[in-house]
mmCIF file of C-alpha atoms in Angstrom:
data_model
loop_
_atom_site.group_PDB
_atom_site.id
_atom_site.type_symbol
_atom_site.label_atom_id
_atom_site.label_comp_id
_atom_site.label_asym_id
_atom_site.label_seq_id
_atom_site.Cartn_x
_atom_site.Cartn_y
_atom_site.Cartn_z
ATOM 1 C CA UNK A 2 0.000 0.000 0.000
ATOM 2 C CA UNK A 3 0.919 3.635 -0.873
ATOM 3 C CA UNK A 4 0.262 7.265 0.428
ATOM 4 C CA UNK A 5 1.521 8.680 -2.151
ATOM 5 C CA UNK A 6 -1.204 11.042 -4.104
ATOM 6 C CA UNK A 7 -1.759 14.335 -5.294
ATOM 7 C CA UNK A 8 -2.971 16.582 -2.615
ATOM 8 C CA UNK A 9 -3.675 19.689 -4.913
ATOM 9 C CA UNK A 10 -3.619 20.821 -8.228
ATOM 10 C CA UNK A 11 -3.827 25.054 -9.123
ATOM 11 C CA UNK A 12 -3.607 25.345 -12.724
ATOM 12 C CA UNK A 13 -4.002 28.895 -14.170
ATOM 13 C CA UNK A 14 -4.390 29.441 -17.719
ATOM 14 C CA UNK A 15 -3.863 26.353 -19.205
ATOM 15 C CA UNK A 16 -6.664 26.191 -21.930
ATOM 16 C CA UNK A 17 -10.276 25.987 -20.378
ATOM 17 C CA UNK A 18 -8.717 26.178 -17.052
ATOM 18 C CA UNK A 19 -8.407 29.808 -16.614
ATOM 19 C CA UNK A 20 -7.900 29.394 -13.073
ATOM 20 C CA UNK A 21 -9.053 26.271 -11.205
ATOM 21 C CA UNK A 22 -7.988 24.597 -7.910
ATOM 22 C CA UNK A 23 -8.440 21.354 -6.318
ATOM 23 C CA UNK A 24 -7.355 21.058 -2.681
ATOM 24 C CA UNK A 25 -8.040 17.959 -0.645
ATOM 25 C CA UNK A 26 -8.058 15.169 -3.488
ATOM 26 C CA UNK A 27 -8.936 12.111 -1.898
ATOM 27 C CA UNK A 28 -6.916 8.385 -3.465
ATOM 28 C CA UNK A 29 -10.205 8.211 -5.743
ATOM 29 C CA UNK A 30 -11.416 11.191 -7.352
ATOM 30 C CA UNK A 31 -14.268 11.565 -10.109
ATOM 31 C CA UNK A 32 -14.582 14.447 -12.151
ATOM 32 C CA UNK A 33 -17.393 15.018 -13.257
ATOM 33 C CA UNK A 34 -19.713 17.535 -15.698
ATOM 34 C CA UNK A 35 -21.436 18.584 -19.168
ATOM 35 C CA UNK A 36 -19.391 17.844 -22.529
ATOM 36 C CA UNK A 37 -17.149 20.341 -22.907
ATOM 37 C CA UNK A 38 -16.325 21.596 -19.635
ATOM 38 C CA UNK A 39 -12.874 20.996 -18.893
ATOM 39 C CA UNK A 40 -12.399 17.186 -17.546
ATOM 40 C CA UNK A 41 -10.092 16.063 -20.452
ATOM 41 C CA UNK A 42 -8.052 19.569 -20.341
ATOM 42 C CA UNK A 43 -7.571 18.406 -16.721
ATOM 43 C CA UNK A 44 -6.339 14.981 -18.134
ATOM 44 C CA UNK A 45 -3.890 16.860 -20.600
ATOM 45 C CA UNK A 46 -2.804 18.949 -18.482
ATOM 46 C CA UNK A 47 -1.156 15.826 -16.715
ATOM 47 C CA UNK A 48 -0.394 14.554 -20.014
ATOM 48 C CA UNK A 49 1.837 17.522 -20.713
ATOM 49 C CA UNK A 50 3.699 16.996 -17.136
ATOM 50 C CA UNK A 51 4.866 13.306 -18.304
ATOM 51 C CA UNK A 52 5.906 14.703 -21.895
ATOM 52 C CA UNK A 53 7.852 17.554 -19.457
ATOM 53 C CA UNK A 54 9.095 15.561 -17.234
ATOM 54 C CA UNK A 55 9.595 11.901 -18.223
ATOM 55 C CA UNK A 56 10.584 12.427 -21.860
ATOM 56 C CA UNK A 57 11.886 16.500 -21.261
ATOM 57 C CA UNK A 58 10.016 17.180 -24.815
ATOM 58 C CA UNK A 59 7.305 19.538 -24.199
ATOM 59 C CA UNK A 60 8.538 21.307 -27.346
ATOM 60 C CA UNK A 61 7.183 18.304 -29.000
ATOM 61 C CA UNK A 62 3.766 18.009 -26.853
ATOM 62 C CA UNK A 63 3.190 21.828 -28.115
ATOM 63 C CA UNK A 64 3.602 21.327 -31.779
ATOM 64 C CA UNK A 65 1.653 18.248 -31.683
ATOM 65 C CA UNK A 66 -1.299 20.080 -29.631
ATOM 66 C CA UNK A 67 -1.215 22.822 -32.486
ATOM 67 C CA UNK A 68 0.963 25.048 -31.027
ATOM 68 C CA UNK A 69 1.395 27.159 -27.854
ATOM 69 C CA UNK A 70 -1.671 29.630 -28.781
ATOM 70 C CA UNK A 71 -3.970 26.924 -28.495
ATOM 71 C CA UNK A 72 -2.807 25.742 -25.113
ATOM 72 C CA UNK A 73 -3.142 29.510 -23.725
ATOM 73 C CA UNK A 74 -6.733 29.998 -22.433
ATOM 74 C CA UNK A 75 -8.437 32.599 -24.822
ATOM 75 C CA UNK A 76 -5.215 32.904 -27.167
ATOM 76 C CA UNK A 77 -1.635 34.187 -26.424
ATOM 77 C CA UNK A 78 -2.879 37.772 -26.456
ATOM 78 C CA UNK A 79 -6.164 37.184 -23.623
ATOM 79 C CA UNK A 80 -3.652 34.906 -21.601
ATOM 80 C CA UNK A 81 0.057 35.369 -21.921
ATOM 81 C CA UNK A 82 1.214 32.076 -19.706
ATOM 82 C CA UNK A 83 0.665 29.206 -17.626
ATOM 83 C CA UNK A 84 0.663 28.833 -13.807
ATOM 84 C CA UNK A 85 0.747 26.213 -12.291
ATOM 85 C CA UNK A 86 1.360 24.155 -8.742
ATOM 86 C CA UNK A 87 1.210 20.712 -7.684
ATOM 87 C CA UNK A 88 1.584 19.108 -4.187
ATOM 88 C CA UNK A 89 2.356 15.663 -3.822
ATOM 89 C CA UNK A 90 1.715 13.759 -0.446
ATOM 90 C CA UNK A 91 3.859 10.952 0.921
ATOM 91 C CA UNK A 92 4.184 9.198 4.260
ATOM 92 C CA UNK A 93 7.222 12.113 4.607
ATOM 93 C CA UNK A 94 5.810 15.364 3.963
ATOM 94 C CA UNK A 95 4.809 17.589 1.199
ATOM 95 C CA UNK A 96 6.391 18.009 -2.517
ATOM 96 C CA UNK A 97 5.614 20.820 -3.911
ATOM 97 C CA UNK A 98 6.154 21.742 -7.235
ATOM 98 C CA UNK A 99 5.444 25.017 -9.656
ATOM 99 C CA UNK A 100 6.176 26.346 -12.889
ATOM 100 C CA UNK A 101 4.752 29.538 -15.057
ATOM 101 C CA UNK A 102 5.472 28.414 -19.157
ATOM 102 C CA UNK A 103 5.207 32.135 -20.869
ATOM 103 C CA UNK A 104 4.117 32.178 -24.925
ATOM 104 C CA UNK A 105 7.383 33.087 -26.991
ATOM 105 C CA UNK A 106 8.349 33.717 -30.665
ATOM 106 C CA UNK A 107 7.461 30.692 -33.482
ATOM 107 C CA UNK A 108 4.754 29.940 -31.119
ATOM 108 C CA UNK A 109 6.289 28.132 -28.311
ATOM 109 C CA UNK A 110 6.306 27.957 -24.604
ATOM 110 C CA UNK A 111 9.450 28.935 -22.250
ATOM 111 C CA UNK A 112 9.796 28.660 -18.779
ATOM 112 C CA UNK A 113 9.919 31.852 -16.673
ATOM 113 C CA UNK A 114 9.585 30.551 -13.350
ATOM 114 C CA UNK A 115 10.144 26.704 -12.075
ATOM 115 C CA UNK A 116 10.060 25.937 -8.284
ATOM 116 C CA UNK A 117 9.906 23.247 -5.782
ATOM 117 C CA UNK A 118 9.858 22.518 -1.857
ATOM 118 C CA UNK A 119 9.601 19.740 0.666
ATOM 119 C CA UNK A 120 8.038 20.501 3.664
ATOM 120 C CA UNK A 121 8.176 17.523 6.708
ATOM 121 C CA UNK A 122 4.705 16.351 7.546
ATOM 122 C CA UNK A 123 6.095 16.748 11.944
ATOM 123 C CA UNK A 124 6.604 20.584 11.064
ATOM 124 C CA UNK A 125 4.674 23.167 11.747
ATOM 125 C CA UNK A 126 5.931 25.653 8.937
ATOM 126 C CA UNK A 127 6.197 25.142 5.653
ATOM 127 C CA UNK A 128 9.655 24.840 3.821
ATOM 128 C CA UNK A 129 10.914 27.576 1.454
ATOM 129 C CA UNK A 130 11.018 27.235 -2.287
ATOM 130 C CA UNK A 131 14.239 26.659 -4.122
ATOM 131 C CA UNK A 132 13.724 28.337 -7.656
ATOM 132 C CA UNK A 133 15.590 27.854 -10.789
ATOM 133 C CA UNK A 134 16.977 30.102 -13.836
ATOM 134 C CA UNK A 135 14.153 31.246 -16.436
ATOM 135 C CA UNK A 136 14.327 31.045 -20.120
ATOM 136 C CA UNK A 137 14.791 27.698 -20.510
ATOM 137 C CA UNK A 138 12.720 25.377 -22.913
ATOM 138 C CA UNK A 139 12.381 22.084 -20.793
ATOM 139 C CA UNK A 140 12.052 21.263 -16.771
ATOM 140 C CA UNK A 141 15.310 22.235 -15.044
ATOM 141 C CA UNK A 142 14.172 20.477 -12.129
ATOM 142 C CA UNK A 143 15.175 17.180 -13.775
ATOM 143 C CA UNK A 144 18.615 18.373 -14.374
ATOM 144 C CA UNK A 145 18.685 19.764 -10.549
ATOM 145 C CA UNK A 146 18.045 15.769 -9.490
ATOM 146 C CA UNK A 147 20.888 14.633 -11.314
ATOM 147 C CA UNK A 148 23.616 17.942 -11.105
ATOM 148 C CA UNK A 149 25.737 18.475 -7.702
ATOM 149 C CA UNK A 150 25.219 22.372 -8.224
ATOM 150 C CA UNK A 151 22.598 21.949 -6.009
ATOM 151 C CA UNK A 152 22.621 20.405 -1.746
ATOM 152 C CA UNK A 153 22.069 17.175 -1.339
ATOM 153 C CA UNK A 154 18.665 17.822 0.186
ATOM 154 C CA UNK A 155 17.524 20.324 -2.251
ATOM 155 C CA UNK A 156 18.805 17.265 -5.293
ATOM 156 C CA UNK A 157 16.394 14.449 -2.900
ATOM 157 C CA UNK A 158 13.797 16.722 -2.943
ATOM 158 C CA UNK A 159 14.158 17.750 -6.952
ATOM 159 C CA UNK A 160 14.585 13.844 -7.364
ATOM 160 C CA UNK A 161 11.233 12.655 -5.285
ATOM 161 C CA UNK A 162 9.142 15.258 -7.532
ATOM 162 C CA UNK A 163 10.671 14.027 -10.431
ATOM 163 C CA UNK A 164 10.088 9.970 -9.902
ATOM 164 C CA UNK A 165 6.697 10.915 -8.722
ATOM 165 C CA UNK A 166 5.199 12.913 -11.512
ATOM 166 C CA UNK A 167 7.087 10.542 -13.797
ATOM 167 C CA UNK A 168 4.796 7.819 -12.297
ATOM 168 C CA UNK A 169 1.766 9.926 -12.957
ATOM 169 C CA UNK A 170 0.041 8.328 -16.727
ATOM 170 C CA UNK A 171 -3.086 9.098 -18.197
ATOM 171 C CA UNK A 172 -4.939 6.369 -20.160
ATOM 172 C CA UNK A 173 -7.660 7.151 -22.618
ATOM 173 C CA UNK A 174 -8.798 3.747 -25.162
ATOM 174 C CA UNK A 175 -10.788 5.932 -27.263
ATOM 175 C CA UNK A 176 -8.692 4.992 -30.869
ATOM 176 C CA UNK A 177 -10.172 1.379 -31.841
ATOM 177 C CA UNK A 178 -10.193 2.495 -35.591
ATOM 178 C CA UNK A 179 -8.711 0.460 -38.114
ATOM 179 C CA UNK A 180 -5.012 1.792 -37.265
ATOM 180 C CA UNK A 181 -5.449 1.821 -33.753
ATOM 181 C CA UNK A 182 -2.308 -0.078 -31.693
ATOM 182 C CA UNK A 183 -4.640 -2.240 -30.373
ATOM 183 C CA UNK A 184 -4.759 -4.102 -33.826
ATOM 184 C CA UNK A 185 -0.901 -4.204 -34.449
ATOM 185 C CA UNK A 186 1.512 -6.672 -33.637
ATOM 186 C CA UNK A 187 3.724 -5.145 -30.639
ATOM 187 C CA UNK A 188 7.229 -5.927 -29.454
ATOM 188 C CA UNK A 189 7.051 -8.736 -26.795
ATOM 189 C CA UNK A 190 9.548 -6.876 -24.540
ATOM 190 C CA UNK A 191 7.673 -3.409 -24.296
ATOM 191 C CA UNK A 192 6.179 -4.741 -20.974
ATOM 192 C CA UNK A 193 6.740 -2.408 -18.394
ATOM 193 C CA UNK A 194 3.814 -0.649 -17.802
ATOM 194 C CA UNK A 195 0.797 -0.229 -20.093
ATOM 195 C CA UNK A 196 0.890 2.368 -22.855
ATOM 196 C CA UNK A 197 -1.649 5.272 -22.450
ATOM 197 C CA UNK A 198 -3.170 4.099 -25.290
ATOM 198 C CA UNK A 199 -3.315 0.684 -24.552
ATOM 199 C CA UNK A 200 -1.053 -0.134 -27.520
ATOM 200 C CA UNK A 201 0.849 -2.967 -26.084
ATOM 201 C CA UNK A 202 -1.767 -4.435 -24.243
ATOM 202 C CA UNK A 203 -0.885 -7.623 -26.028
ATOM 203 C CA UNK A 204 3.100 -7.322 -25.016
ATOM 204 C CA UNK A 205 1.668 -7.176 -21.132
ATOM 205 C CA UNK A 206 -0.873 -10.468 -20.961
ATOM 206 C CA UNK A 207 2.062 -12.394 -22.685
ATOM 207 C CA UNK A 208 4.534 -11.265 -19.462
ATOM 208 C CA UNK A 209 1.489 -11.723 -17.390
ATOM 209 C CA UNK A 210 0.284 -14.722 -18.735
ATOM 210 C CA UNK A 211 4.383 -16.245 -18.530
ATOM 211 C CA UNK A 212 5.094 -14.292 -15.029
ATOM 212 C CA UNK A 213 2.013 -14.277 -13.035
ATOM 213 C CA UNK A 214 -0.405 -16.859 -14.195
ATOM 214 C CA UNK A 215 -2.607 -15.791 -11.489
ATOM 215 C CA UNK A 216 -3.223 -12.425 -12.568
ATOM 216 C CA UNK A 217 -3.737 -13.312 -15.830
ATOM 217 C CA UNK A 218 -6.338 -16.026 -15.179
ATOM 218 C CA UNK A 219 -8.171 -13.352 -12.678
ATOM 219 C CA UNK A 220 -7.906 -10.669 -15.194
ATOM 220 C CA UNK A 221 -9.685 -13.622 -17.846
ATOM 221 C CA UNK A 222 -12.246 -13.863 -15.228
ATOM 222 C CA UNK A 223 -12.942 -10.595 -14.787
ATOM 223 C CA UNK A 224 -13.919 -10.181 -18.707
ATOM 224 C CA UNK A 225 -15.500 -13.491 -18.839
ATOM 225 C CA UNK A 226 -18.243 -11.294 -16.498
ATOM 226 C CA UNK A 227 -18.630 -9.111 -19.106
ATOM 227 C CA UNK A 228 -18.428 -10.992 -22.039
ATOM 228 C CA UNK A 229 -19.691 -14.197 -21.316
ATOM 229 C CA UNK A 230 -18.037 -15.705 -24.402
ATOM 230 C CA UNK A 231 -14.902 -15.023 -23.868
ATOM 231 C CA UNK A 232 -12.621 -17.965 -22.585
ATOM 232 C CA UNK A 233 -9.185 -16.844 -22.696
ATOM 233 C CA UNK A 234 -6.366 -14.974 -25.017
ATOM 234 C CA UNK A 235 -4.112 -16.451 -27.508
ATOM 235 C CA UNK A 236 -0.645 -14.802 -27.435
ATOM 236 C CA UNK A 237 1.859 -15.967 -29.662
ATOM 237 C CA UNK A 238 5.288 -14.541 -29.940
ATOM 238 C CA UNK A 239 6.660 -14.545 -33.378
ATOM 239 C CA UNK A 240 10.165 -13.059 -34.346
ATOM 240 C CA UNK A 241 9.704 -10.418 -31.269
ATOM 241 C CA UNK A 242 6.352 -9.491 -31.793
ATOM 242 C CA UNK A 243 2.808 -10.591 -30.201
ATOM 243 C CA UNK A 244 -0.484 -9.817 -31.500
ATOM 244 C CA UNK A 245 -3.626 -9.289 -29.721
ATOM 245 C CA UNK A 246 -5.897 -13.130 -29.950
ATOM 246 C CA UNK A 247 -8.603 -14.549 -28.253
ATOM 247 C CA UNK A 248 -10.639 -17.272 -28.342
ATOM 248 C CA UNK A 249 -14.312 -17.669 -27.309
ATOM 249 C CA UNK A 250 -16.005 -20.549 -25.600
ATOM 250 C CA UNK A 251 -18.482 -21.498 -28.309
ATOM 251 C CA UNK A 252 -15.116 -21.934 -30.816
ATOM 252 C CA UNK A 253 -11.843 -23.164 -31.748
ATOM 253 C CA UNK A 254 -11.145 -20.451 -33.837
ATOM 254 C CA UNK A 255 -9.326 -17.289 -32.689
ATOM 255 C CA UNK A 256 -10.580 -13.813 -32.875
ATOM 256 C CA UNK A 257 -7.765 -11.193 -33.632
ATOM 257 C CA UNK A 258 -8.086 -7.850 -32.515
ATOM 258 C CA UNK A 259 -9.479 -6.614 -35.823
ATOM 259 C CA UNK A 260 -12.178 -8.333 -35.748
ATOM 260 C CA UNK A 261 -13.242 -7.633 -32.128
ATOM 261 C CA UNK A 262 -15.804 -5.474 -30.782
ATOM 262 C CA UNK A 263 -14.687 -1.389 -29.806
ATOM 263 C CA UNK A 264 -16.248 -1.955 -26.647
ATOM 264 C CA UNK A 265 -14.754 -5.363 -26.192
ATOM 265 C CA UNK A 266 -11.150 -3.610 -26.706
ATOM 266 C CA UNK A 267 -11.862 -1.535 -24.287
ATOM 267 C CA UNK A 268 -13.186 -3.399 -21.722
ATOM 268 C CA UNK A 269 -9.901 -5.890 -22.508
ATOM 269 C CA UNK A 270 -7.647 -2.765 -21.455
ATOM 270 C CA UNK A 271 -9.406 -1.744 -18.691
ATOM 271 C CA UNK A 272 -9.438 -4.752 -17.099
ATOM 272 C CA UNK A 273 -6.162 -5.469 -17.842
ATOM 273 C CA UNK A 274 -4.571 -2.311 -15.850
ATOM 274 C CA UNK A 275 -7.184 -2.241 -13.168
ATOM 275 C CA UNK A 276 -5.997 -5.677 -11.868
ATOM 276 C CA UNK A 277 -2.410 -5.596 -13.250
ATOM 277 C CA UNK A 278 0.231 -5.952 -10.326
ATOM 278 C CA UNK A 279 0.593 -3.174 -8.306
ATOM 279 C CA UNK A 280 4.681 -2.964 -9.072
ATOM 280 C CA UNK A 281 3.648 -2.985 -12.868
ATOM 281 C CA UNK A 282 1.332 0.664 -11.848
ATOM 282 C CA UNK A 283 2.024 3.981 -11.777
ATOM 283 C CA UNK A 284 1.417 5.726 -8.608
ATOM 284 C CA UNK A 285 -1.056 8.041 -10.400
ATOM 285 C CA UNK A 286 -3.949 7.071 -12.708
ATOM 286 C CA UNK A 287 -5.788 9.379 -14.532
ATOM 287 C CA UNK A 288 -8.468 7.789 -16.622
ATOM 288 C CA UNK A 289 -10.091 9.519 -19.110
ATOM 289 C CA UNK A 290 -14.391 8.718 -19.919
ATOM 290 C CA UNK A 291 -13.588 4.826 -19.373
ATOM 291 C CA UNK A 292 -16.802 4.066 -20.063
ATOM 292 C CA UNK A 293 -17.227 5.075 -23.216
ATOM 293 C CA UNK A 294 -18.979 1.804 -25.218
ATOM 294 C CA UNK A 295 -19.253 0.104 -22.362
ATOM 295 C CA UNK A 296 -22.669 -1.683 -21.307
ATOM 296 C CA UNK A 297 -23.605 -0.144 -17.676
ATOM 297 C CA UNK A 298 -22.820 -3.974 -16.111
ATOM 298 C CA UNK A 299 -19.414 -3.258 -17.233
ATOM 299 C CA UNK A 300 -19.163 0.243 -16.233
ATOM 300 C CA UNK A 301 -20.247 -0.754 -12.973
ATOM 301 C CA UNK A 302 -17.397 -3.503 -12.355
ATOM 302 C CA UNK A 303 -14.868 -1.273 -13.829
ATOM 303 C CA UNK A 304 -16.119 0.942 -10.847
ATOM 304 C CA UNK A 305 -16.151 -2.015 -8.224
ATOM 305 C CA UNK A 306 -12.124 -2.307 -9.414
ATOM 306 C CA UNK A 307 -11.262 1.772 -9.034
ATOM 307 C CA UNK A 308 -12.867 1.709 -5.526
ATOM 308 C CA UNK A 309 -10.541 -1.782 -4.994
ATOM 309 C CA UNK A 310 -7.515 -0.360 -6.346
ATOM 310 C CA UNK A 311 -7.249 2.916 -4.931
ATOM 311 C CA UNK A 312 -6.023 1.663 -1.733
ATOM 312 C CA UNK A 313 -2.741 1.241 -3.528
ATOM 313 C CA UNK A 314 -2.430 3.472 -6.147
ATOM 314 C CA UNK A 315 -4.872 7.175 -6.850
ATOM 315 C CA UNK A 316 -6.986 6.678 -9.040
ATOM 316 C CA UNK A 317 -8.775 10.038 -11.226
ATOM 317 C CA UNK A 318 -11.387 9.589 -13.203
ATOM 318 C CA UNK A 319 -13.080 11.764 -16.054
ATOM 319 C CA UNK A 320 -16.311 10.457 -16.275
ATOM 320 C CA UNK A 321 -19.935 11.164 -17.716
ATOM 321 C CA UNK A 322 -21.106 8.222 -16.502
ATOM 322 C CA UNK A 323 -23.768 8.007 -13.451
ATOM 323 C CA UNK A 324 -23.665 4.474 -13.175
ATOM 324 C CA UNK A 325 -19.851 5.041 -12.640
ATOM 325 C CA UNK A 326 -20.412 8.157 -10.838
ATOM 326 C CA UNK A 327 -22.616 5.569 -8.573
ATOM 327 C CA UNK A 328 -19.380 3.826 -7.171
ATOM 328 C CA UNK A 329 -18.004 7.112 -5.735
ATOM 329 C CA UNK A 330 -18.477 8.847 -2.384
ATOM 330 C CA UNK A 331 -19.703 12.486 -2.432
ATOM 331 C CA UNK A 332 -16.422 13.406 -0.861
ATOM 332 C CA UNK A 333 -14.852 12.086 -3.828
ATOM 333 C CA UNK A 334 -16.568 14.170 -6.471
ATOM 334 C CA UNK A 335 -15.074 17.310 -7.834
ATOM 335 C CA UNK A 336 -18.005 18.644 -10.617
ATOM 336 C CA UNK A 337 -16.555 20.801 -13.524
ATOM 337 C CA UNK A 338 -18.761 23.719 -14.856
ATOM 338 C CA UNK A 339 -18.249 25.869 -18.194
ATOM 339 C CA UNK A 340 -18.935 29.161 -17.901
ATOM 340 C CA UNK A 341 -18.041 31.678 -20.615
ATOM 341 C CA UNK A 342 -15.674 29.238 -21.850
ATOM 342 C CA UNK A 343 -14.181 29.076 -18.240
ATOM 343 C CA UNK A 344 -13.681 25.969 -16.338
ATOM 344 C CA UNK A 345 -15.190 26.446 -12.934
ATOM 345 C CA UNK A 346 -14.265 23.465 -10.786
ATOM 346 C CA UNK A 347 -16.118 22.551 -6.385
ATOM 347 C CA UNK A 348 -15.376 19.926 -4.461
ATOM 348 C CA UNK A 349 -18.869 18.609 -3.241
ATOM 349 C CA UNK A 350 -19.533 18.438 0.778
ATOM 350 C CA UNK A 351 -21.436 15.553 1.961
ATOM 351 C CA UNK A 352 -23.304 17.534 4.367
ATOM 352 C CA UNK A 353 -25.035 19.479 1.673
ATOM 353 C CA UNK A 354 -26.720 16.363 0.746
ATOM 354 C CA UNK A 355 -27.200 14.263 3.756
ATOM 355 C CA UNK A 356 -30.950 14.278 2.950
ATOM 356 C CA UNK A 357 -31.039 13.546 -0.613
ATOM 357 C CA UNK A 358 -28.647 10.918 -0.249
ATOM 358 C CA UNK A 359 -30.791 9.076 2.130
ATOM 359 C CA UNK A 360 -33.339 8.139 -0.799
ATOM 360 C CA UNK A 361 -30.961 8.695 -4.154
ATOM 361 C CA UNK A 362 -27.907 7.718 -5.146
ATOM 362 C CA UNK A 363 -24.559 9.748 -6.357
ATOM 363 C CA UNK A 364 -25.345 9.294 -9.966
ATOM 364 C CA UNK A 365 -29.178 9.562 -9.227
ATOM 365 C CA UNK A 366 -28.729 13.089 -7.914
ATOM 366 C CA UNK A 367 -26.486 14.032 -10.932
ATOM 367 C CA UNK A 368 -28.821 13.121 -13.139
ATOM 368 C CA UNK A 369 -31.539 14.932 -11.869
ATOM 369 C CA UNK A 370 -28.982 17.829 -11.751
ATOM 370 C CA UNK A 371 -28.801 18.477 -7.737
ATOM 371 C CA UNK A 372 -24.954 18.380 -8.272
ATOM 372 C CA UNK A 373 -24.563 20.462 -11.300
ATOM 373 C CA UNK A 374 -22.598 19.687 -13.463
ATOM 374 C CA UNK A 375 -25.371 18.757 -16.073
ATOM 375 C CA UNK A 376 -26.075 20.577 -19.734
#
């Protein structure tokens, strides 16, 4: 079991999110609200932390994203950076960590301010915050874990924030088109930890299925609830590679990926990470609509597993889902509004409904819009 989680989030600027905190973020969190609101700008924004951090190409995130105007709320010209601060809990203290990324010439982003702290969780006052140089195009605080220029304590501390956000992944199995991952053969080695787009799903049963039979059987039985024809995968390893196979009870003959349901896909990933080992998860999992195609029986389990796995790891979800919304607690619902194209984000207090939830449930009571968070 871990502590570790994100404790708060201020984000200022970064496309709908003009300006939106969350403070007191419980190990499962569901966001929730209207299309269009801000949830999956929330999951990008994350996204954009691993490209920063664990790959130090945020140039790269940019272009791909259509430039640095576009990730500017309102335009360059309406808002002229990015603000930002994360604090990150562990059984020690506090990590915080902040940055401001300022629009610059050809359209890019530069950092103008990058920061971090550790405050002990026995003190009473909070630590100060050793900044770094400006002007730079990628996170110095990676290169302040690794350099000597820096104490020893401020390099731990630099070093914790680092590991941890690195750990942070967002999944989203949206892409089941005809040139989605899920349908290509996948190097047999690229097993670490599942791809946020579920591309090597395929790579991971075969380790699982070799490694930790267990796992892989209960991970079979878990979609065998689901999809009561399915008996098991066939993985195959040829020259390196393994393709995504199963086989279904009614027949001998194996169903490639291909030729497999969207929703099936889907569920096959989901169940896959949400009872994975917990060595083989990040510490952070932000999950992005999961329910998408899913029948409600499904989206229900897949909630059972959240609320079962966030003991170990935290667990966000974007969601528009009530029957998922159903397996939260009210003091684990943050509901995202839009207006005039800002992202307005509340943490709901259980005391506000104590009466309603008596007779309805969480998803009952968003649905009849006594959360918000509805069109």
């Amino acid at each position: 079991m871990t502590s570790t989680r994100i404790e708060s989030v201020r984000i200022r600027g970064f496309r709908s999110l003009a300006a939106v905190e969350l403070v007191e973020m419980p190990k499962a969190v569901a966001l929730i609200g209207a299309n269009g609101s801000g949830k999956s700008n929330f999951i990008r924004f994350f996204e954009m932390l691993s490209w920063m951090l664990r790959s130090r190409r945020l140039g790269e995130f940019v272009e791909r994203q259509g430039g640095a105007d576009d990730q500017l709320f309102g335009g360059s010209r309406v808002t002229p950076r990015i603000e930002a601060e994360i604090s990150l809990r562990t059984t020690a203290g506090r990590n915080d960590y902040r940055f401001a990324l300022a629009h610059a010439h050809t359209d890019r982003l530069l950092f103008t301010e990058e920061g971090f702290r550790f405050s002990r969780s026995n003190s009473s006052t909070e630590a100060n915050w050793q900044y770094l140089d400006g002007g730079h195009r990628e996170a110095k605080i990676v290169e302040a874990a690794q350099t000597d220029e820096y104490p020893e304590a401020s390099r731990t501390t630099a070093k914790v924030i680092v590991h941890l956000l690195r750990n942070t992944a967002a999944y989203q199995f949206h892409d089941t088109s005809y040139e989605s991952n899920f349908k290509k053969k996948w190097d047999v080695h690229d097993n670490r930890q599942l791809r946020s787009d579920g591309g090597n799903l395929a790579a991971i049963l075969y380790r699982l299925e070799q490694e930790d039979v267990r796992v892989y059987e209960d991970i079979c039985r878990q979609i065998g609830q689901v999809l009561p024809g399915f008996d098991r995968f066939v993985l195959e390893e040829e020259y390196g590679k393994v393709r995504l196979c199963w086989k279904a009870k009614w027949a001998d003959k194996k169903f490639a990926a291909h030729v497999t349901s969207d929703g099936s896909l889907r569920v096959f990933a989901l169940m896959t990470l949400l009872r994975m080992p917990t060595d083989m998860l990040p510490n952070i999992v932000l999950l992005d609509e999961p329910e998408l195609g899913l029948h409600t029986s499904a989206v229900g389990l897949i909630g059972g597993m959240i609320a079962s796995r966030c003991h170990e790891r935290q667990i966000i979800v974007a969601t528009q889902s009530p029957h998922l919304v159903d397996t939260f607690d009210l003091n684990q619902i943050f509901v995202m509004d839009m207006e005039e194209g800002r992202t307005l984000c509340r943490k709901l207090d259980p005391d506000s409904y104590a009466q309603w939830i008596e007779n309805y449930s969480t998803g009952e009571l968003w649905e009849k819009n006594v959360l918000g968070g509805r069109p």
